[in-house]
Amino acid sequence: MGGELIRLDNKHISVDQMTMSVDRVLHCYIHNMFGPPSPLIENYLREAGFWHVVTIGKGCKLGPKLISVLIERWRPETHTFHHPCRECTITLEDVHLQLGVPVDGCAVIGPASSTDWGAVCYELLVAIPDNINGGRIEIGWLRDTFPEPDNDLTELKRIRYARAYILEMIEGYLMPDLSRNLVHLRWLLKLIDFRAAGELSWGSTVLATLYNEMCRATRPNKAKIGACEGPIGELCYRGNAPVRLSIAAIWIPTTDSRGTRGVL
């Protein structure tokens, strides 16, 4: 059965690594938040389900060598880490416990294209950047356009700042891609109503994105990985099960194939 499942060895880094003169080390990208959010938007962040991840997502750092070793153990066929002792994986429960994002509710789906992203941006942020690349805007523009609000800001301006802050956190920390500094406005469409946003399964999207990026990174010709360092960093450093790999001993919450949480 195992031989039938593990069928991608000819495309997996774990095989090519044996013949490489220099170990492959993936380039990882993450944008830690500059600091805690303003207390003026705490209620909005709680309604949308992002308050917990905001409190932890401002100092995560995980070495690319460690991530590279994890990827060598990752199997796209089963979405599990294969170790001599057992198989382990990162589950939806782990994402919820460590990152605190909602995992119940409807899936976060929606169009990735629009006839006029500028109109969407103006309607919800009342500002339009000079450059919108395929529905993506620069994270730096968000930071410059929406500095920390003053106490005299109106409620509407606080809401816009909260939307910008969540956008930066989603693309810069929870699900960073290889662009390094761009965020897609499709996430903005989910932030029209914070209470409705809090009823979406953001954790499922984070986990699916993480799985997808790790599967892509198992290919020997890949040199970069996105949507990884932030979630894996929190899952490693704040988890409750020891991980012993060839380069370090860290902590990561895992669930094995029998549903038992323990040593990975």
mmCIF file of C-alpha atoms in Angstrom:
data_model
loop_
_atom_site.group_PDB
_atom_site.id
_atom_site.type_symbol
_atom_site.label_atom_id
_atom_site.label_comp_id
_atom_site.label_asym_id
_atom_site.label_seq_id
_atom_site.Cartn_x
_atom_site.Cartn_y
_atom_site.Cartn_z
ATOM 1 C CA MET A 1 0.000 0.000 0.000
ATOM 2 C CA GLY A 2 2.805 2.415 0.903
ATOM 3 C CA GLY A 3 4.516 1.819 -2.425
ATOM 4 C CA GLU A 4 1.294 2.553 -4.272
ATOM 5 C CA LEU A 5 0.810 5.855 -2.451
ATOM 6 C CA ILE A 6 4.386 7.150 -2.664
ATOM 7 C CA ARG A 7 4.646 7.586 -6.400
ATOM 8 C CA LEU A 8 6.327 10.990 -6.841
ATOM 9 C CA ASP A 9 9.893 10.140 -5.843
ATOM 10 C CA ASN A 10 11.148 11.059 -9.304
ATOM 11 C CA LYS A 11 9.876 14.612 -8.699
ATOM 12 C CA HIS A 12 10.722 14.944 -4.993
ATOM 13 C CA ILE A 13 13.597 16.891 -3.455
ATOM 14 C CA SER A 14 14.358 14.092 -0.983
ATOM 15 C CA VAL A 15 15.679 11.948 -3.856
ATOM 16 C CA ASP A 16 17.619 14.646 -5.701
ATOM 17 C CA GLN A 17 19.123 15.896 -2.454
ATOM 18 C CA MET A 18 21.181 12.702 -2.238
ATOM 19 C CA THR A 19 23.136 13.663 -5.345
ATOM 20 C CA MET A 20 23.451 17.409 -4.729
ATOM 21 C CA SER A 21 26.868 18.750 -3.805
ATOM 22 C CA VAL A 22 25.251 21.580 -1.850
ATOM 23 C CA ASP A 23 22.042 21.246 0.132
ATOM 24 C CA ARG A 24 19.088 23.181 -1.217
ATOM 25 C CA VAL A 25 17.938 25.932 1.133
ATOM 26 C CA LEU A 26 14.617 27.521 0.259
ATOM 27 C CA HIS A 27 14.107 31.268 0.264
ATOM 28 C CA CYS A 28 11.224 32.084 2.620
ATOM 29 C CA TYR A 29 9.277 35.298 2.832
ATOM 30 C CA ILE A 30 7.334 36.828 5.707
ATOM 31 C CA HIS A 31 6.232 40.316 6.674
ATOM 32 C CA ASN A 32 5.933 40.611 10.439
ATOM 33 C CA MET A 33 3.577 43.311 11.594
ATOM 34 C CA PHE A 34 5.313 46.494 12.731
ATOM 35 C CA GLY A 35 3.570 46.429 16.077
ATOM 36 C CA PRO A 36 0.294 45.737 17.829
ATOM 37 C CA PRO A 37 -2.821 47.241 16.261
ATOM 38 C CA SER A 38 -4.434 50.334 17.619
ATOM 39 C CA PRO A 39 -6.903 49.658 20.440
ATOM 40 C CA LEU A 40 -9.393 51.618 18.348
ATOM 41 C CA ILE A 41 -9.834 48.650 15.978
ATOM 42 C CA GLU A 42 -9.695 45.821 18.517
ATOM 43 C CA ASN A 43 -13.452 45.234 18.333
ATOM 44 C CA TYR A 44 -13.332 44.963 14.540
ATOM 45 C CA LEU A 45 -10.470 42.470 14.669
ATOM 46 C CA ARG A 46 -12.324 40.379 17.233
ATOM 47 C CA GLU A 47 -15.490 40.385 15.133
ATOM 48 C CA ALA A 48 -13.547 39.273 12.040
ATOM 49 C CA GLY A 49 -11.760 36.511 13.994
ATOM 50 C CA PHE A 50 -8.215 37.868 13.646
ATOM 51 C CA TRP A 51 -7.524 39.219 17.123
ATOM 52 C CA HIS A 52 -5.549 36.229 18.412
ATOM 53 C CA VAL A 53 -3.260 35.981 15.403
ATOM 54 C CA VAL A 54 -2.636 39.728 15.653
ATOM 55 C CA THR A 55 -1.282 39.285 19.175
ATOM 56 C CA ILE A 56 1.234 36.637 18.080
ATOM 57 C CA GLY A 57 2.060 37.680 14.527
ATOM 58 C CA LYS A 58 4.635 40.362 15.224
ATOM 59 C CA GLY A 59 7.876 38.542 15.948
ATOM 60 C CA CYS A 60 7.944 35.180 14.215
ATOM 61 C CA LYS A 61 11.228 34.087 12.718
ATOM 62 C CA LEU A 62 12.107 30.623 11.522
ATOM 63 C CA GLY A 63 15.291 29.629 9.737
ATOM 64 C CA PRO A 64 14.988 28.674 6.062
ATOM 65 C CA LYS A 65 17.239 25.655 6.696
ATOM 66 C CA LEU A 66 14.708 24.231 9.099
ATOM 67 C CA ILE A 67 11.842 24.833 6.686
ATOM 68 C CA SER A 68 13.862 23.161 3.927
ATOM 69 C CA VAL A 69 14.325 20.049 6.068
ATOM 70 C CA LEU A 70 10.608 19.957 6.828
ATOM 71 C CA ILE A 71 9.856 20.135 3.107
ATOM 72 C CA GLU A 72 12.191 17.209 2.427
ATOM 73 C CA ARG A 73 10.010 15.152 4.779
ATOM 74 C CA TRP A 74 6.713 16.363 3.282
ATOM 75 C CA ARG A 75 4.847 14.015 0.930
ATOM 76 C CA PRO A 76 2.388 15.596 -1.533
ATOM 77 C CA GLU A 77 0.636 12.250 -2.012
ATOM 78 C CA THR A 78 -0.587 12.087 1.583
ATOM 79 C CA HIS A 79 -0.052 15.635 2.912
ATOM 80 C CA THR A 80 2.002 14.250 5.771
ATOM 81 C CA PHE A 81 5.561 14.436 7.054
ATOM 82 C CA HIS A 82 7.258 11.041 6.706
ATOM 83 C CA HIS A 83 9.697 10.137 9.459
ATOM 84 C CA PRO A 84 11.301 6.827 10.377
ATOM 85 C CA CYS A 85 9.053 6.478 13.418
ATOM 86 C CA ARG A 86 5.672 7.595 12.032
ATOM 87 C CA GLU A 87 3.710 9.933 9.786
ATOM 88 C CA CYS A 88 2.580 13.305 11.114
ATOM 89 C CA THR A 89 0.764 16.287 9.715
ATOM 90 C CA ILE A 90 -0.478 19.765 10.551
ATOM 91 C CA THR A 91 -4.234 19.634 11.008
ATOM 92 C CA LEU A 92 -7.028 22.172 10.984
ATOM 93 C CA GLU A 93 -7.206 21.796 14.756
ATOM 94 C CA ASP A 94 -3.543 22.785 15.033
ATOM 95 C CA VAL A 95 -4.147 25.900 12.929
ATOM 96 C CA HIS A 96 -7.095 26.906 15.108
ATOM 97 C CA LEU A 97 -5.334 26.282 18.427
ATOM 98 C CA GLN A 98 -2.072 28.012 17.526
ATOM 99 C CA LEU A 99 -3.150 30.798 15.159
ATOM 100 C CA GLY A 100 -6.639 31.353 16.534
ATOM 101 C CA VAL A 101 -8.303 32.002 13.174
ATOM 102 C CA PRO A 102 -11.853 30.681 12.656
ATOM 103 C CA VAL A 103 -12.144 27.178 11.196
ATOM 104 C CA ASP A 104 -15.918 26.755 11.256
ATOM 105 C CA GLY A 105 -18.327 28.253 8.766
ATOM 106 C CA CYS A 106 -18.335 28.708 5.017
ATOM 107 C CA ALA A 107 -15.240 28.375 2.881
ATOM 108 C CA VAL A 108 -13.447 31.567 1.871
ATOM 109 C CA ILE A 109 -14.119 31.608 -1.843
ATOM 110 C CA GLY A 110 -14.641 34.315 -4.386
ATOM 111 C CA PRO A 111 -13.469 35.743 -7.691
ATOM 112 C CA ALA A 112 -9.782 36.377 -8.240
ATOM 113 C CA SER A 113 -10.547 38.693 -11.124
ATOM 114 C CA SER A 114 -12.766 41.739 -11.454
ATOM 115 C CA THR A 115 -13.648 44.216 -14.123
ATOM 116 C CA ASP A 116 -12.664 47.118 -11.906
ATOM 117 C CA TRP A 117 -10.527 46.469 -8.826
ATOM 118 C CA GLY A 118 -10.011 50.201 -8.521
ATOM 119 C CA ALA A 119 -13.715 50.655 -7.866
ATOM 120 C CA VAL A 120 -13.629 47.908 -5.228
ATOM 121 C CA CYS A 121 -10.631 49.526 -3.567
ATOM 122 C CA TYR A 122 -12.235 52.952 -3.559
ATOM 123 C CA GLU A 123 -15.568 51.702 -2.242
ATOM 124 C CA LEU A 124 -14.059 49.906 0.750
ATOM 125 C CA LEU A 125 -10.903 51.931 1.424
ATOM 126 C CA VAL A 126 -11.800 55.287 -0.169
ATOM 127 C CA ALA A 127 -8.364 55.330 -1.778
ATOM 128 C CA ILE A 128 -6.917 53.949 -5.001
ATOM 129 C CA PRO A 129 -3.205 53.144 -5.467
ATOM 130 C CA ASP A 130 -1.432 54.260 -8.609
ATOM 131 C CA ASN A 131 -0.661 50.640 -9.540
ATOM 132 C CA ILE A 132 -3.051 47.695 -9.347
ATOM 133 C CA ASN A 133 -1.389 44.632 -10.831
ATOM 134 C CA GLY A 134 -3.933 41.924 -11.613
ATOM 135 C CA GLY A 135 -6.001 42.851 -8.582
ATOM 136 C CA ARG A 136 -2.934 43.161 -6.332
ATOM 137 C CA ILE A 137 -1.708 46.242 -4.523
ATOM 138 C CA GLU A 138 1.512 46.923 -2.634
ATOM 139 C CA ILE A 139 1.619 46.305 1.109
ATOM 140 C CA GLY A 140 3.811 49.392 1.413
ATOM 141 C CA TRP A 141 0.998 51.489 -0.048
ATOM 142 C CA LEU A 142 -1.365 50.182 2.632
ATOM 143 C CA ARG A 143 1.083 51.137 5.384
ATOM 144 C CA ASP A 144 1.644 54.606 3.952
ATOM 145 C CA THR A 145 -2.020 55.300 3.271
ATOM 146 C CA PHE A 146 -3.369 53.960 6.557
ATOM 147 C CA PRO A 147 -1.078 54.961 9.428
ATOM 148 C CA GLU A 148 -2.133 54.256 13.005
ATOM 149 C CA PRO A 149 -5.420 56.098 13.621
ATOM 150 C CA ASP A 150 -5.869 58.966 16.044
ATOM 151 C CA ASN A 151 -8.523 59.039 18.721
ATOM 152 C CA ASP A 152 -10.489 61.660 16.828
ATOM 153 C CA LEU A 153 -10.998 59.488 13.731
ATOM 154 C CA THR A 154 -14.558 58.768 12.712
ATOM 155 C CA GLU A 155 -15.891 55.228 12.869
ATOM 156 C CA LEU A 156 -15.810 54.905 9.073
ATOM 157 C CA LYS A 157 -12.106 55.777 8.996
ATOM 158 C CA ARG A 158 -11.418 53.263 11.742
ATOM 159 C CA ILE A 159 -13.193 50.586 9.727
ATOM 160 C CA ARG A 160 -11.064 51.370 6.676
ATOM 161 C CA TYR A 161 -7.908 51.199 8.764
ATOM 162 C CA ALA A 162 -9.023 47.834 10.179
ATOM 163 C CA ARG A 163 -9.592 46.490 6.666
ATOM 164 C CA ALA A 164 -6.135 47.627 5.587
ATOM 165 C CA TYR A 165 -4.554 46.095 8.694
ATOM 166 C CA ILE A 166 -6.251 42.728 8.112
ATOM 167 C CA LEU A 167 -5.259 42.787 4.444
ATOM 168 C CA GLU A 168 -1.618 43.293 5.382
ATOM 169 C CA MET A 169 -1.789 40.507 7.940
ATOM 170 C CA ILE A 170 -3.429 38.014 5.553
ATOM 171 C CA GLU A 171 -0.969 38.416 2.716
ATOM 172 C CA GLY A 172 2.075 39.460 4.680
ATOM 173 C CA TYR A 173 1.903 36.935 7.498
ATOM 174 C CA LEU A 174 -0.768 34.241 7.204
ATOM 175 C CA MET A 175 -0.554 33.515 3.482
ATOM 176 C CA PRO A 176 2.460 35.303 1.976
ATOM 177 C CA ASP A 177 3.220 34.534 -1.648
ATOM 178 C CA LEU A 178 6.355 34.858 -3.731
ATOM 179 C CA SER A 179 5.615 38.459 -4.685
ATOM 180 C CA ARG A 180 6.878 39.448 -1.212
ATOM 181 C CA ASN A 181 5.075 42.810 -1.159
ATOM 182 C CA LEU A 182 1.701 42.432 -2.891
ATOM 183 C CA VAL A 183 -1.743 41.681 -1.492
ATOM 184 C CA HIS A 184 -4.764 40.633 -3.550
ATOM 185 C CA LEU A 185 -7.925 42.679 -3.245
ATOM 186 C CA ARG A 186 -10.093 39.552 -3.346
ATOM 187 C CA TRP A 187 -9.556 39.327 0.420
ATOM 188 C CA LEU A 188 -10.897 42.862 0.754
ATOM 189 C CA LEU A 189 -14.234 41.681 -0.638
ATOM 190 C CA LYS A 190 -14.553 39.416 2.431
ATOM 191 C CA LEU A 191 -14.093 42.358 4.802
ATOM 192 C CA ILE A 192 -17.164 44.355 3.879
ATOM 193 C CA ASP A 193 -18.840 43.163 7.084
ATOM 194 C CA PHE A 194 -16.507 42.125 9.926
ATOM 195 C CA ARG A 195 -19.159 40.017 11.634
ATOM 196 C CA ALA A 196 -19.767 38.094 8.406
ATOM 197 C CA ALA A 197 -16.007 37.721 7.909
ATOM 198 C CA GLY A 198 -15.767 36.123 11.348
ATOM 199 C CA GLU A 199 -18.175 33.413 10.239
ATOM 200 C CA LEU A 200 -15.861 32.256 7.435
ATOM 201 C CA SER A 201 -13.374 29.400 7.753
ATOM 202 C CA TRP A 202 -10.152 31.385 7.391
ATOM 203 C CA GLY A 203 -8.221 28.554 9.018
ATOM 204 C CA SER A 204 -9.161 26.201 6.181
ATOM 205 C CA THR A 205 -7.813 28.675 3.653
ATOM 206 C CA VAL A 206 -4.572 29.138 5.583
ATOM 207 C CA LEU A 207 -4.066 25.373 5.847
ATOM 208 C CA ALA A 208 -4.919 24.730 2.190
ATOM 209 C CA THR A 209 -2.536 27.462 1.089
ATOM 210 C CA LEU A 210 0.184 26.073 3.331
ATOM 211 C CA TYR A 211 -0.304 22.546 1.962
ATOM 212 C CA ASN A 212 -0.213 23.838 -1.610
ATOM 213 C CA GLU A 213 3.001 25.793 -1.080
ATOM 214 C CA MET A 214 4.714 22.888 0.673
ATOM 215 C CA CYS A 215 3.713 20.504 -2.121
ATOM 216 C CA ARG A 216 5.120 22.868 -4.745
ATOM 217 C CA ALA A 217 8.336 23.260 -2.780
ATOM 218 C CA THR A 218 9.027 19.508 -2.831
ATOM 219 C CA ARG A 219 9.947 19.812 -6.510
ATOM 220 C CA PRO A 220 13.745 19.874 -6.900
ATOM 221 C CA ASN A 221 13.719 22.914 -9.207
ATOM 222 C CA LYS A 222 11.954 25.157 -6.700
ATOM 223 C CA ALA A 223 14.059 27.720 -4.861
ATOM 224 C CA LYS A 224 11.383 29.743 -3.047
ATOM 225 C CA ILE A 225 8.378 29.075 -0.885
ATOM 226 C CA GLY A 226 5.530 31.330 0.166
ATOM 227 C CA ALA A 227 2.662 30.954 2.648
ATOM 228 C CA CYS A 228 4.935 29.075 4.968
ATOM 229 C CA GLU A 229 7.207 30.807 7.422
ATOM 230 C CA GLY A 230 4.544 32.624 9.424
ATOM 231 C CA PRO A 231 2.167 29.705 10.062
ATOM 232 C CA ILE A 232 4.941 27.119 10.401
ATOM 233 C CA GLY A 233 6.864 29.456 12.695
ATOM 234 C CA GLU A 234 3.967 29.732 15.107
ATOM 235 C CA LEU A 235 3.162 26.033 14.813
ATOM 236 C CA CYS A 236 6.773 25.165 15.602
ATOM 237 C CA TYR A 237 7.538 27.554 18.408
ATOM 238 C CA ARG A 238 4.181 27.518 20.196
ATOM 239 C CA GLY A 239 3.191 23.896 19.748
ATOM 240 C CA ASN A 240 3.196 21.133 22.326
ATOM 241 C CA ALA A 241 4.935 18.200 20.655
ATOM 242 C CA PRO A 242 8.707 17.837 20.171
ATOM 243 C CA VAL A 243 10.119 17.620 16.679
ATOM 244 C CA ARG A 244 13.573 16.130 16.285
ATOM 245 C CA LEU A 245 15.019 16.581 12.839
ATOM 246 C CA SER A 246 18.547 16.342 11.584
ATOM 247 C CA ILE A 247 19.348 20.025 12.143
ATOM 248 C CA ALA A 248 17.439 21.028 15.271
ATOM 249 C CA ALA A 249 14.977 20.118 17.977
ATOM 250 C CA ILE A 250 11.914 22.374 17.904
ATOM 251 C CA TRP A 251 8.283 22.275 18.974
ATOM 252 C CA ILE A 252 5.400 21.742 16.569
ATOM 253 C CA PRO A 253 1.799 20.617 17.150
ATOM 254 C CA THR A 254 1.110 17.547 15.069
ATOM 255 C CA THR A 255 -1.431 14.820 14.672
ATOM 256 C CA ASP A 256 -0.332 11.418 13.440
ATOM 257 C CA SER A 257 -2.241 9.176 11.052
ATOM 258 C CA ARG A 258 -4.029 7.547 13.993
ATOM 259 C CA GLY A 259 -5.250 10.865 15.363
ATOM 260 C CA THR A 260 -2.766 10.836 18.267
ATOM 261 C CA ARG A 261 -0.987 14.057 19.105
ATOM 262 C CA GLY A 262 2.642 13.559 20.034
ATOM 263 C CA VAL A 263 6.233 13.338 18.856
ATOM 264 C CA LEU A 264 6.707 14.032 15.163
#
